[in-house]
Amino acid sequence: MTETQTQESAHRAGPLLRGGDISVVAVDAIEQDNPDKTIHVEDHRTYVRVEAAGGLVIRRATMERLLGRPFSMQELEVNLTGYSGQIDTHDEYMRWYFIKP
């Protein structure tokens, strides 16, 4: 890995999700909610790591549209086993971001 690649991965932020139906839909929602980002997805079956340089956002409305039913961000929180960067949670969205120290 080059120094540039190492620095880029050090500035990524995003969720670590428990594998399952919610994580599959969440990855699709994250991709739709962050069209300008290069998103790195590591699917390890039991968990999925999703990251991008600078961070990511996922919106409740996008999850509802993809699931075809009402969705509470608490459902995502239950499947969130960790994250990189910092996190901002809200009823309408969840955001992971990176702030340089």
CSV table of N, CA and C in Angstrom, one decimal:
chain,number,residue,atom,x,y,z
A,1,MET,N,0.9,-1.2,0.0
A,1,MET,CA,0.0,0.0,0.0
A,1,MET,C,0.9,1.2,0.0
A,2,THR,N,0.6,2.2,-0.9
A,2,THR,CA,1.4,3.4,-0.9
A,2,THR,C,1.0,4.3,0.2
A,3,GLU,N,1.8,5.3,0.5
A,3,GLU,CA,1.6,6.3,1.5
A,3,GLU,C,0.3,7.0,1.3
A,4,THR,N,0.0,7.4,0.0
A,4,THR,CA,-1.2,8.1,-0.4
A,4,THR,C,-2.4,7.2,-0.1
A,5,GLN,N,-2.4,5.9,-0.4
A,5,GLN,CA,-3.5,5.0,-0.1
A,5,GLN,C,-3.7,4.9,1.4
A,6,THR,N,-2.6,4.9,2.2
A,6,THR,CA,-2.7,4.8,3.6
A,6,THR,C,-3.3,6.0,4.2
A,7,GLN,N,-2.9,7.2,3.7
A,7,GLN,CA,-3.5,8.4,4.2
A,7,GLN,C,-5.0,8.5,3.9
A,8,GLU,N,-5.4,8.1,2.6
A,8,GLU,CA,-6.8,8.2,2.3
A,8,GLU,C,-7.6,7.3,3.1
A,9,SER,N,-7.1,6.0,3.4
A,9,SER,CA,-7.9,5.1,4.2
A,9,SER,C,-8.0,5.6,5.7
A,10,ALA,N,-7.0,6.4,6.1
A,10,ALA,CA,-7.0,6.9,7.5
A,10,ALA,C,-8.0,8.1,7.6
A,11,HIS,N,-8.5,8.7,6.5
A,11,HIS,CA,-9.4,9.8,6.5
A,11,HIS,C,-10.8,9.3,6.1
A,12,ARG,N,-11.1,8.0,6.1
A,12,ARG,CA,-12.4,7.5,5.8
A,12,ARG,C,-13.3,7.5,7.0
A,13,ALA,N,-14.6,7.6,6.8
A,13,ALA,CA,-15.5,7.4,7.9
A,13,ALA,C,-16.8,6.7,7.3
A,14,GLY,N,-17.4,5.9,8.2
A,14,GLY,CA,-18.6,5.2,7.8
A,14,GLY,C,-19.0,4.1,8.8
A,15,PRO,N,-20.1,3.4,8.5
A,15,PRO,CA,-20.6,2.4,9.5
A,15,PRO,C,-20.0,1.0,9.3
A,16,LEU,N,-20.1,0.3,10.4
A,16,LEU,CA,-19.8,-1.1,10.4
A,16,LEU,C,-21.1,-1.8,10.8
A,17,LEU,N,-21.7,-2.5,9.9
A,17,LEU,CA,-23.1,-3.0,10.1
A,17,LEU,C,-23.1,-4.5,10.2
A,18,ARG,N,-24.0,-5.0,11.1
A,18,ARG,CA,-24.2,-6.4,11.2
A,18,ARG,C,-24.7,-6.9,9.8
A,19,GLY,N,-24.3,-8.0,9.4
A,19,GLY,CA,-24.8,-8.6,8.1
A,19,GLY,C,-26.2,-8.9,8.2
A,20,GLY,N,-26.9,-8.8,7.1
A,20,GLY,CA,-28.3,-9.1,7.0
A,20,GLY,C,-29.1,-8.2,6.1
A,21,ASP,N,-30.4,-8.3,6.1
A,21,ASP,CA,-31.3,-7.6,5.2
A,21,ASP,C,-31.1,-6.1,5.3
A,22,ILE,N,-31.1,-5.6,6.5
A,22,ILE,CA,-31.0,-4.1,6.7
A,22,ILE,C,-29.7,-3.6,6.2
A,23,SER,N,-28.6,-4.4,6.4
A,23,SER,CA,-27.3,-3.9,5.9
A,23,SER,C,-27.2,-3.9,4.4
A,24,VAL,N,-27.9,-4.8,3.7
A,24,VAL,CA,-27.9,-4.8,2.2
A,24,VAL,C,-28.6,-3.6,1.7
A,25,VAL,N,-29.8,-3.3,2.3
A,25,VAL,CA,-30.5,-2.1,1.9
A,25,VAL,C,-29.8,-0.8,2.3
A,26,ALA,N,-29.1,-0.8,3.5
A,26,ALA,CA,-28.4,0.3,3.9
A,26,ALA,C,-27.2,0.7,3.0
A,27,VAL,N,-26.5,-0.3,2.4
A,27,VAL,CA,-25.5,-0.1,1.5
A,27,VAL,C,-26.0,0.6,0.2
A,28,ASP,N,-27.2,0.1,-0.3
A,28,ASP,CA,-27.8,0.7,-1.4
A,28,ASP,C,-28.2,2.2,-1.1
A,29,ALA,N,-28.8,2.4,0.1
A,29,ALA,CA,-29.2,3.7,0.4
A,29,ALA,C,-28.0,4.7,0.6
A,30,ILE,N,-26.9,4.2,1.2
A,30,ILE,CA,-25.7,5.0,1.3
A,30,ILE,C,-25.2,5.4,-0.1
A,31,GLU,N,-25.2,4.5,-1.0
A,31,GLU,CA,-24.7,4.8,-2.4
A,31,GLU,C,-25.6,5.8,-3.0
A,32,GLN,N,-26.9,5.7,-2.8
A,32,GLN,CA,-27.8,6.7,-3.4
A,32,GLN,C,-27.7,8.1,-2.7
A,33,ASP,N,-27.5,8.1,-1.4
A,33,ASP,CA,-27.4,9.3,-0.7
A,33,ASP,C,-26.1,10.0,-0.8
A,34,ASN,N,-25.1,9.4,-1.4
A,34,ASN,CA,-23.7,9.9,-1.5
A,34,ASN,C,-23.2,9.7,-2.9
A,35,PRO,N,-23.9,10.2,-3.9
A,35,PRO,CA,-23.6,10.0,-5.3
A,35,PRO,C,-22.2,10.5,-5.7
A,36,ASP,N,-21.7,11.5,-5.0
A,36,ASP,CA,-20.4,12.1,-5.4
A,36,ASP,C,-19.2,11.5,-4.7
A,37,LYS,N,-19.4,10.4,-3.9
A,37,LYS,CA,-18.4,9.8,-3.2
A,37,LYS,C,-17.9,8.5,-3.8
A,38,THR,N,-16.6,8.2,-3.6
A,38,THR,CA,-16.1,6.8,-3.9
A,38,THR,C,-16.3,6.0,-2.6
A,39,ILE,N,-17.2,5.1,-2.6
A,39,ILE,CA,-17.5,4.3,-1.4
A,39,ILE,C,-16.8,3.0,-1.4
A,40,HIS,N,-16.2,2.7,-0.3
A,40,HIS,CA,-15.5,1.4,-0.2
A,40,HIS,C,-16.4,0.5,0.7
A,41,VAL,N,-16.8,-0.7,0.1
A,41,VAL,CA,-17.6,-1.6,0.8
A,41,VAL,C,-16.8,-2.9,1.0
A,42,GLU,N,-16.7,-3.4,2.2
A,42,GLU,CA,-16.1,-4.7,2.5
A,42,GLU,C,-17.1,-5.6,3.1
A,43,ASP,N,-17.6,-6.5,2.4
A,43,ASP,CA,-18.7,-7.5,2.8
A,43,ASP,C,-18.0,-8.7,3.4
A,44,HIS,N,-18.1,-8.9,4.7
A,44,HIS,CA,-17.5,-10.1,5.3
A,44,HIS,C,-18.6,-11.1,5.8
A,45,ARG,N,-19.7,-11.0,5.2
A,45,ARG,CA,-20.9,-11.8,5.4
A,45,ARG,C,-21.5,-11.5,6.8
A,46,THR,N,-20.8,-11.6,7.9
A,46,THR,CA,-21.3,-11.4,9.2
A,46,THR,C,-21.4,-9.9,9.5
A,47,TYR,N,-20.5,-9.1,8.8
A,47,TYR,CA,-20.5,-7.7,9.0
A,47,TYR,C,-20.1,-7.0,7.7
A,48,VAL,N,-20.5,-5.8,7.5
A,48,VAL,CA,-20.2,-5.0,6.3
A,48,VAL,C,-19.6,-3.7,6.8
A,49,ARG,N,-18.4,-3.4,6.3
A,49,ARG,CA,-17.8,-2.1,6.5
A,49,ARG,C,-18.0,-1.2,5.3
A,50,VAL,N,-18.5,0.0,5.5
A,50,VAL,CA,-18.8,1.0,4.4
A,50,VAL,C,-18.1,2.3,4.8
A,51,GLU,N,-17.3,2.8,3.9
A,51,GLU,CA,-16.5,4.0,4.3
A,51,GLU,C,-16.3,4.8,3.0
A,52,ALA,N,-16.0,6.1,3.2
A,52,ALA,CA,-15.6,7.0,2.1
A,52,ALA,C,-14.8,8.1,2.7
A,53,ALA,N,-13.9,8.6,1.9
A,53,ALA,CA,-13.1,9.7,2.4
A,53,ALA,C,-14.0,10.9,2.8
A,54,GLY,N,-13.8,11.4,4.0
A,54,GLY,CA,-14.6,12.5,4.5
A,54,GLY,C,-15.8,12.1,5.2
A,55,GLY,N,-16.4,11.0,4.8
A,55,GLY,CA,-17.6,10.5,5.5
A,55,GLY,C,-18.8,10.2,4.6
A,56,LEU,N,-19.9,9.8,5.2
A,56,LEU,CA,-21.1,9.4,4.5
A,56,LEU,C,-22.3,9.8,5.3
A,57,VAL,N,-23.5,9.8,4.6
A,57,VAL,CA,-24.8,10.0,5.2
A,57,VAL,C,-25.7,9.0,4.7
A,58,ILE,N,-26.7,8.6,5.5
A,58,ILE,CA,-27.8,7.8,5.1
A,58,ILE,C,-29.1,8.5,5.6
A,59,ARG,N,-30.1,8.5,4.8
A,59,ARG,CA,-31.4,9.2,5.1
A,59,ARG,C,-32.5,8.2,5.3
A,60,ARG,N,-33.3,8.5,6.3
A,60,ARG,CA,-34.5,7.7,6.6
A,60,ARG,C,-35.4,7.5,5.4
A,61,ALA,N,-35.6,8.6,4.7
A,61,ALA,CA,-36.5,8.6,3.5
A,61,ALA,C,-36.0,7.6,2.5
A,62,THR,N,-34.7,7.6,2.3
A,62,THR,CA,-34.1,6.6,1.3
A,62,THR,C,-34.3,5.2,1.7
A,63,MET,N,-34.1,4.9,3.0
A,63,MET,CA,-34.3,3.6,3.5
A,63,MET,C,-35.8,3.2,3.3
A,64,GLU,N,-36.7,4.1,3.7
A,64,GLU,CA,-38.2,3.8,3.5
A,64,GLU,C,-38.5,3.5,2.1
A,65,ARG,N,-38.0,4.3,1.1
A,65,ARG,CA,-38.3,4.1,-0.3
A,65,ARG,C,-37.7,2.7,-0.7
A,66,LEU,N,-36.5,2.4,-0.3
A,66,LEU,CA,-36.0,1.1,-0.8
A,66,LEU,C,-36.6,-0.1,-0.1
A,67,LEU,N,-37.0,0.0,1.2
A,67,LEU,CA,-37.7,-1.0,1.9
A,67,LEU,C,-39.2,-1.1,1.5
A,68,GLY,N,-39.8,0.0,1.1
A,68,GLY,CA,-41.2,0.0,0.8
A,68,GLY,C,-42.1,0.0,2.0
A,69,ARG,N,-41.5,0.5,3.1
A,69,ARG,CA,-42.3,0.5,4.4
A,69,ARG,C,-41.7,1.6,5.3
A,70,PRO,N,-42.4,2.0,6.3
A,70,PRO,CA,-41.8,3.0,7.3
A,70,PRO,C,-40.6,2.4,7.9
A,71,PHE,N,-39.6,3.3,8.2
A,71,PHE,CA,-38.4,2.9,8.8
A,71,PHE,C,-38.0,3.9,9.8
A,72,SER,N,-37.5,3.4,10.9
A,72,SER,CA,-37.0,4.2,12.0
A,72,SER,C,-35.4,4.1,12.0
A,73,MET,N,-34.7,5.2,12.2
A,73,MET,CA,-33.3,5.1,12.3
A,73,MET,C,-32.8,4.2,13.4
A,74,GLN,N,-33.6,4.0,14.4
A,74,GLN,CA,-33.3,3.1,15.5
A,74,GLN,C,-33.1,1.7,15.0
A,75,GLU,N,-33.7,1.3,13.9
A,75,GLU,CA,-33.5,0.0,13.3
A,75,GLU,C,-32.1,-0.1,12.8
A,76,LEU,N,-31.6,1.0,12.2
A,76,LEU,CA,-30.2,1.0,11.8
A,76,LEU,C,-29.2,1.0,12.9
A,77,GLU,N,-29.6,1.7,14.0
A,77,GLU,CA,-28.7,1.7,15.2
A,77,GLU,C,-28.5,0.3,15.8
A,78,VAL,N,-29.6,-0.5,15.8
A,78,VAL,CA,-29.5,-1.9,16.3
A,78,VAL,C,-28.5,-2.7,15.5
A,79,ASN,N,-28.4,-2.4,14.2
A,79,ASN,CA,-27.5,-3.1,13.3
A,79,ASN,C,-26.1,-2.5,13.1
A,80,LEU,N,-25.9,-1.4,13.8
A,80,LEU,CA,-24.6,-0.7,13.8
A,80,LEU,C,-23.7,-1.2,14.9
A,81,THR,N,-22.7,-2.0,14.5
A,81,THR,CA,-21.9,-2.6,15.5
A,81,THR,C,-20.6,-1.7,15.7
A,82,GLY,N,-20.4,-0.8,14.9
A,82,GLY,CA,-19.3,0.2,15.1
A,82,GLY,C,-19.3,1.2,14.0
A,83,TYR,N,-18.3,2.0,14.0
A,83,TYR,CA,-18.1,3.0,12.9
A,83,TYR,C,-16.7,3.6,13.0
A,84,SER,N,-16.3,4.1,11.8
A,84,SER,CA,-15.0,4.8,11.8
A,84,SER,C,-15.3,6.3,11.7
A,85,GLY,N,-14.5,7.2,12.3
A,85,GLY,CA,-14.7,8.6,12.3
A,85,GLY,C,-15.6,9.0,13.4
A,86,GLN,N,-16.3,10.1,13.3
A,86,GLN,CA,-17.3,10.5,14.3
A,86,GLN,C,-18.7,10.3,13.7
A,87,ILE,N,-19.7,10.3,14.6
A,87,ILE,CA,-21.1,10.0,14.2
A,87,ILE,C,-22.0,11.1,14.7
A,88,ASP,N,-23.0,11.4,13.8
A,88,ASP,CA,-24.1,12.3,14.2
A,88,ASP,C,-25.4,11.6,13.9
A,89,THR,N,-26.2,11.4,14.9
A,89,THR,CA,-27.5,10.7,14.7
A,89,THR,C,-28.7,11.7,14.8
A,90,HIS,N,-29.7,11.4,14.0
A,90,HIS,CA,-30.9,12.2,14.0
A,90,HIS,C,-32.0,11.4,13.6
A,91,ASP,N,-33.2,11.8,13.8
A,91,ASP,CA,-34.4,11.0,13.4
A,91,ASP,C,-34.5,10.8,11.9
A,92,GLU,N,-34.0,11.8,11.2
A,92,GLU,CA,-34.1,11.8,9.7
A,92,GLU,C,-32.8,11.3,9.0
A,93,TYR,N,-31.7,11.2,9.7
A,93,TYR,CA,-30.5,10.7,9.0
A,93,TYR,C,-29.5,10.3,10.0
A,94,MET,N,-28.4,9.6,9.5
A,94,MET,CA,-27.3,9.3,10.3
A,94,MET,C,-26.1,9.7,9.5
A,95,ARG,N,-25.1,10.3,10.1
A,95,ARG,CA,-23.9,10.8,9.3
A,95,ARG,C,-22.7,10.4,10.1
A,96,TRP,N,-21.7,9.9,9.3
A,96,TRP,CA,-20.4,9.6,9.8
A,96,TRP,C,-19.4,10.6,9.1
A,97,TYR,N,-18.5,11.2,9.8
A,97,TYR,CA,-17.6,12.2,9.2
A,97,TYR,C,-16.2,12.1,9.9
A,98,PHE,N,-15.3,12.7,9.2
A,98,PHE,CA,-13.9,12.7,9.7
A,98,PHE,C,-13.4,14.1,9.9
A,99,ILE,N,-12.9,14.4,11.0
A,99,ILE,CA,-12.3,15.7,11.3
A,99,ILE,C,-10.8,15.4,11.6
A,100,LYS,N,-10.0,16.1,10.9
A,100,LYS,CA,-8.5,16.0,11.2
A,100,LYS,C,-8.2,16.6,12.6
A,101,PRO,N,-7.4,15.8,13.3
A,101,PRO,CA,-7.1,16.3,14.7
A,101,PRO,C,-6.2,17.6,14.6
